[in-house]
PDB file of C-alpha atoms in Angstrom:
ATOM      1  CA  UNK A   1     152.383 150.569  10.454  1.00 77.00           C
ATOM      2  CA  UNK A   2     152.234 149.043  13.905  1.00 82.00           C
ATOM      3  CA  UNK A   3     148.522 148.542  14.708  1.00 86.00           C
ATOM      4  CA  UNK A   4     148.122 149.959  18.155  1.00 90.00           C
ATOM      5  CA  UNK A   5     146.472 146.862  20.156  1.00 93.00           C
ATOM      6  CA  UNK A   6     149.558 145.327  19.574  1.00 91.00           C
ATOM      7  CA  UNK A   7     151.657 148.200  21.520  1.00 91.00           C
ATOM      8  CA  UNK A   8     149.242 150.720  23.500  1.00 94.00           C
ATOM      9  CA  UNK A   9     148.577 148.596  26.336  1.00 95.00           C
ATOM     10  CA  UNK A  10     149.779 147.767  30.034  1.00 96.00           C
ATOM     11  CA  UNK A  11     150.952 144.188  29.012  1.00 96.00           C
ATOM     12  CA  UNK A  12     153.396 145.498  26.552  1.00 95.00           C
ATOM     13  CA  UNK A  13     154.474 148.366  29.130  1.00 96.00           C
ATOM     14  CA  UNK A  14     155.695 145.716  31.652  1.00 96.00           C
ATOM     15  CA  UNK A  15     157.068 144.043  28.821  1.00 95.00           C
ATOM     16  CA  UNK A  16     159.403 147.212  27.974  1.00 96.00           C
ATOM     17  CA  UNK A  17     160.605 147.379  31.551  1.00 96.00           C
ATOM     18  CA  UNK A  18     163.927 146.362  32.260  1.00 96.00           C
ATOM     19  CA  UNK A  19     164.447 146.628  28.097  1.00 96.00           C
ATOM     20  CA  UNK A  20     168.251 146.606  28.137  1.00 96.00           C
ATOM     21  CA  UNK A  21     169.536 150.136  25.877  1.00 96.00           C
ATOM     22  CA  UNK A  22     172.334 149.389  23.269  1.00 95.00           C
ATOM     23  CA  UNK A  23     174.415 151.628  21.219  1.00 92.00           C
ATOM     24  CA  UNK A  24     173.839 150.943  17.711  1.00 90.00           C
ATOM     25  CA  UNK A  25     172.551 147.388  16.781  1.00 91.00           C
ATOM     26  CA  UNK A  26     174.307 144.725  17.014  1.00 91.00           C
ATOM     27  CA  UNK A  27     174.925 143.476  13.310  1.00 88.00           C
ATOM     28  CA  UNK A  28     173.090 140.430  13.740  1.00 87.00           C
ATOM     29  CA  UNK A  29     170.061 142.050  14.593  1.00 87.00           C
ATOM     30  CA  UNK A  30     169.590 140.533  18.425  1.00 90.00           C
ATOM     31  CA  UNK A  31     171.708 140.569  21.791  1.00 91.00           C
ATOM     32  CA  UNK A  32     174.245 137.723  22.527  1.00 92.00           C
ATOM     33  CA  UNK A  33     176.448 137.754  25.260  1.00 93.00           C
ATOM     34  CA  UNK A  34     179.806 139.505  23.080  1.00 93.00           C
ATOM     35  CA  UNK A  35     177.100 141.894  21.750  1.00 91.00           C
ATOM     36  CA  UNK A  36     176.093 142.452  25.824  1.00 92.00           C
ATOM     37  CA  UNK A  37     179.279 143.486  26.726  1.00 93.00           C
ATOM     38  CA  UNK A  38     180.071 145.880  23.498  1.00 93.00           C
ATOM     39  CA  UNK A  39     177.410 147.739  23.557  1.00 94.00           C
ATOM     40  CA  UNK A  40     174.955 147.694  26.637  1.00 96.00           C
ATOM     41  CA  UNK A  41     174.597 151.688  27.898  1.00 96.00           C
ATOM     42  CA  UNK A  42     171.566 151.450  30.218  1.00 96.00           C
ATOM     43  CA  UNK A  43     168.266 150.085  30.604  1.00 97.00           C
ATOM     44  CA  UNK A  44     164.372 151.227  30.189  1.00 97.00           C
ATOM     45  CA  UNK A  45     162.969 151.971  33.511  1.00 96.00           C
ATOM     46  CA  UNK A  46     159.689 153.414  33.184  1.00 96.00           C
ATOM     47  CA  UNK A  47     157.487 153.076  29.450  1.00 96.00           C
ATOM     48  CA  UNK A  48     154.974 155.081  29.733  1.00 94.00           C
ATOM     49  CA  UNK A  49     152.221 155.952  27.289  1.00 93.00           C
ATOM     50  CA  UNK A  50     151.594 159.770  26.661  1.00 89.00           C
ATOM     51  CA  UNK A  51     148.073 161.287  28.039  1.00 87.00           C
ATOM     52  CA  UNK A  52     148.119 164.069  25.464  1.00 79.00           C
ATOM     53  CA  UNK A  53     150.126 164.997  22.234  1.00 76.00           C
ATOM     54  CA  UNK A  54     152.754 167.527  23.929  1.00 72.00           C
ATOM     55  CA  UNK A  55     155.450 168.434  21.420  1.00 69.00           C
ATOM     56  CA  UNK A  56     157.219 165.271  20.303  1.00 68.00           C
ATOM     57  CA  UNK A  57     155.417 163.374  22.569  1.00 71.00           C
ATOM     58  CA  UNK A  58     152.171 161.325  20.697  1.00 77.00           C
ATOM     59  CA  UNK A  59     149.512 159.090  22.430  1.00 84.00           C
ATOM     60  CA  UNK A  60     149.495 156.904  19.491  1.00 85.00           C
ATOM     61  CA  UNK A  61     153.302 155.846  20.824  1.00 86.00           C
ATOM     62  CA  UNK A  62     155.101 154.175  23.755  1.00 91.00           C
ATOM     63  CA  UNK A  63     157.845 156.323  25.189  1.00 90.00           C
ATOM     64  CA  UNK A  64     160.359 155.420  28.592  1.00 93.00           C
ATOM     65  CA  UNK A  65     162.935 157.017  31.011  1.00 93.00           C
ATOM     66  CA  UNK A  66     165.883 155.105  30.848  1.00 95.00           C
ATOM     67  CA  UNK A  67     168.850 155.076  32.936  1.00 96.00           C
ATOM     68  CA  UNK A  68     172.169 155.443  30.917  1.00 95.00           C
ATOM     69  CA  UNK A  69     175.400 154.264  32.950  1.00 95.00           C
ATOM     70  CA  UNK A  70     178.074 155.313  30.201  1.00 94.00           C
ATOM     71  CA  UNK A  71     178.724 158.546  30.580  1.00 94.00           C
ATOM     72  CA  UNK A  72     180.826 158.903  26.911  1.00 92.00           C
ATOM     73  CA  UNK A  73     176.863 157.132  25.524  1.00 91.00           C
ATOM     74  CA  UNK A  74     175.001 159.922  27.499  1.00 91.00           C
ATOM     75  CA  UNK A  75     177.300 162.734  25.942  1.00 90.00           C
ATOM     76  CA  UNK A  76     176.777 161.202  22.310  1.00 88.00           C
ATOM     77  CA  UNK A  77     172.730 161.001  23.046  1.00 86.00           C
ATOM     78  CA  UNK A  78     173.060 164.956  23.278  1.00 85.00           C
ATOM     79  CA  UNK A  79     175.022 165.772  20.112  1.00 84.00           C
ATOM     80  CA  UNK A  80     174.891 162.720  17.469  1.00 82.00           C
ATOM     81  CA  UNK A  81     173.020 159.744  18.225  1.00 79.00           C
ATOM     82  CA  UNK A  82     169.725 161.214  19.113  1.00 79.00           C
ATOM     83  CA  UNK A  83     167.297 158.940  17.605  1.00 84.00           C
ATOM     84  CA  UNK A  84     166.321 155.393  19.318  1.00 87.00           C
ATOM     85  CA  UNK A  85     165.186 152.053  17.294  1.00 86.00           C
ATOM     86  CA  UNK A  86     163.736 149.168  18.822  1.00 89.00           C
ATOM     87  CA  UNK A  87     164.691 145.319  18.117  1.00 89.00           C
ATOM     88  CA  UNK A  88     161.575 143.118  17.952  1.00 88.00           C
ATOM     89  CA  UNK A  89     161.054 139.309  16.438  1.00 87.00           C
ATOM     90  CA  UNK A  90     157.629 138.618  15.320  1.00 83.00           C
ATOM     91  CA  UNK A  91     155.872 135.242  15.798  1.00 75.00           C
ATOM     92  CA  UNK A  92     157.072 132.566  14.013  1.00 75.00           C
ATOM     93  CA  UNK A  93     155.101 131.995  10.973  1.00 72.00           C
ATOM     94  CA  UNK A  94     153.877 135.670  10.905  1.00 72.00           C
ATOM     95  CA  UNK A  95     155.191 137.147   7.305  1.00 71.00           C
ATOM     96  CA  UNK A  96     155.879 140.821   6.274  1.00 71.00           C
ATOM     97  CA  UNK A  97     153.311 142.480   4.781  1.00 81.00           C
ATOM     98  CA  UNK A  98     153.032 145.841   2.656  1.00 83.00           C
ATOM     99  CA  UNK A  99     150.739 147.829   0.988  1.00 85.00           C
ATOM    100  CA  UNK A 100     151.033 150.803  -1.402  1.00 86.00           C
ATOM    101  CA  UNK A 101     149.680 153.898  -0.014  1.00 83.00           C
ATOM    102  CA  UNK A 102     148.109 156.400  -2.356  1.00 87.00           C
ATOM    103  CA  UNK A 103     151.273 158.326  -3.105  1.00 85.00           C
ATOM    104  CA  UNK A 104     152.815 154.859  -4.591  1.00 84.00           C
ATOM    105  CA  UNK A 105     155.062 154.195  -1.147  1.00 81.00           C
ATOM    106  CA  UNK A 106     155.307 151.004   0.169  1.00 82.00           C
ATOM    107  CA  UNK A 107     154.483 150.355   3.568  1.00 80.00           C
ATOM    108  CA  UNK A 108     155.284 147.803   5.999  1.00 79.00           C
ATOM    109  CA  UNK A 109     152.425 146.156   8.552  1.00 81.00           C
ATOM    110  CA  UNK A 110     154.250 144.950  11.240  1.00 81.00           C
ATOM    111  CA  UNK A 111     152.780 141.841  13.233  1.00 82.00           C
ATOM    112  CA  UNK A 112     152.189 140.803  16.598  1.00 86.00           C
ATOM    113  CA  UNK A 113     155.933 141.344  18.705  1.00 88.00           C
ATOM    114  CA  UNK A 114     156.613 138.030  20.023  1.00 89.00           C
ATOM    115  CA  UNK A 115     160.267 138.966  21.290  1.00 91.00           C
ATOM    116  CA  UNK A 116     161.544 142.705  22.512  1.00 93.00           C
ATOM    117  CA  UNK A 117     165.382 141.913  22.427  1.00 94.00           C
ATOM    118  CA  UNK A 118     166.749 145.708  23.323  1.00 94.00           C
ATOM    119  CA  UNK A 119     166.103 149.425  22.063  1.00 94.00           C
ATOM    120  CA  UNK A 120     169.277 150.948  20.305  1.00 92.00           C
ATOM    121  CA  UNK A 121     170.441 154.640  20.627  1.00 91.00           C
ATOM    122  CA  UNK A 122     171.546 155.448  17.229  1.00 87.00           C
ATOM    123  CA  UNK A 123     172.306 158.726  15.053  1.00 80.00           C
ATOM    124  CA  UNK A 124     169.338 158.119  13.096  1.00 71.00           C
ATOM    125  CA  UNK A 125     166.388 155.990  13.267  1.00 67.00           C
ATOM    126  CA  UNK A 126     163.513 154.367  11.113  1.00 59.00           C
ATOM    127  CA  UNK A 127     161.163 156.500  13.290  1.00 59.00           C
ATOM    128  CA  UNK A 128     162.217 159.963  13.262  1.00 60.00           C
ATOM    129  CA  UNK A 129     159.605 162.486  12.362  1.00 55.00           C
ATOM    130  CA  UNK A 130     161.760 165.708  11.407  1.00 53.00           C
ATOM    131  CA  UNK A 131     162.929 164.599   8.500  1.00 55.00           C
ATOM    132  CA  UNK A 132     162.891 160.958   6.238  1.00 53.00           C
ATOM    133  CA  UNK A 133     164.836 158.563   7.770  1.00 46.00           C
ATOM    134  CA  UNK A 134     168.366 157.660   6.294  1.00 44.00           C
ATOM    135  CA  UNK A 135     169.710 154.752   5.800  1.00 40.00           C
ATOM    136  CA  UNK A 136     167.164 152.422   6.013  1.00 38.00           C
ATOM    137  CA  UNK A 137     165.958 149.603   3.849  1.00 37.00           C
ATOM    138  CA  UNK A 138     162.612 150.384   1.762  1.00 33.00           C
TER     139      UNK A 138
END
């Protein structure tokens, strides 16, 4: 759960912009300067929040247009790596914490993003609403 005065607001829009894009995450979790040069694709140029619900599109998330300079990156986005997954640090001192929800699932409450490092194109991500997620910690 990301509670939305953390996210739904102008400040963390401007934040977003200029948000390099990365394919796949690095495996330490944040951007050096190797990690640049592997795997930098694009940038975010425009988060936006949506006005109404309109198919995939929910007000209760923050979207963006991004430019994509690889063109073998752009081709993948179409037919495998369709899903996107941000990397955020949280404040220091702010601990994970999870509840149960009434079907016996834990959840996690995310805290206050201190750091937005990049946004990874990936084949499958922790936030895709089709389907459950693969391949991702519980």
């Amino acid at each position: 759960y990301r509670p939305p005065e953390f996210y739904l607001n102008d400040e963390f829009l401007e934040r977003c912009q200029g948000l390099p894009v990365l394919f796949d995450h690095p495996e330490s979790g944040l951007t050096d300067t190797d990690e640049w040069r592997q795997r930098a694709i694009g940038t975010l140029i425009l988060p936006y929040i949506p006005e109404q619900n309109n198919g995939p599109h929910s007000t209760d998330e923050v979207w963006a247009i991004a430019r994509i300079y690889d063109d073998d990156a752009a081709e993948m986005m179409l037919n495998t790596h369709i899903s996107t997954s941000p990397a955020v640090e949280f404040g220091k001192g702010q601990k994970l914490n999870y509840m149960r929800t009434d079907d016996g699932d834990r959840m996690l409450i995310e805290g206050k993003p201190e750091y937005l490092d990049h946004l990874a194109v990936v084949p499958e991500g922790v936030w895709d609403k089709l389907h459950n997620p693969r391949g991702v910690a519980q």
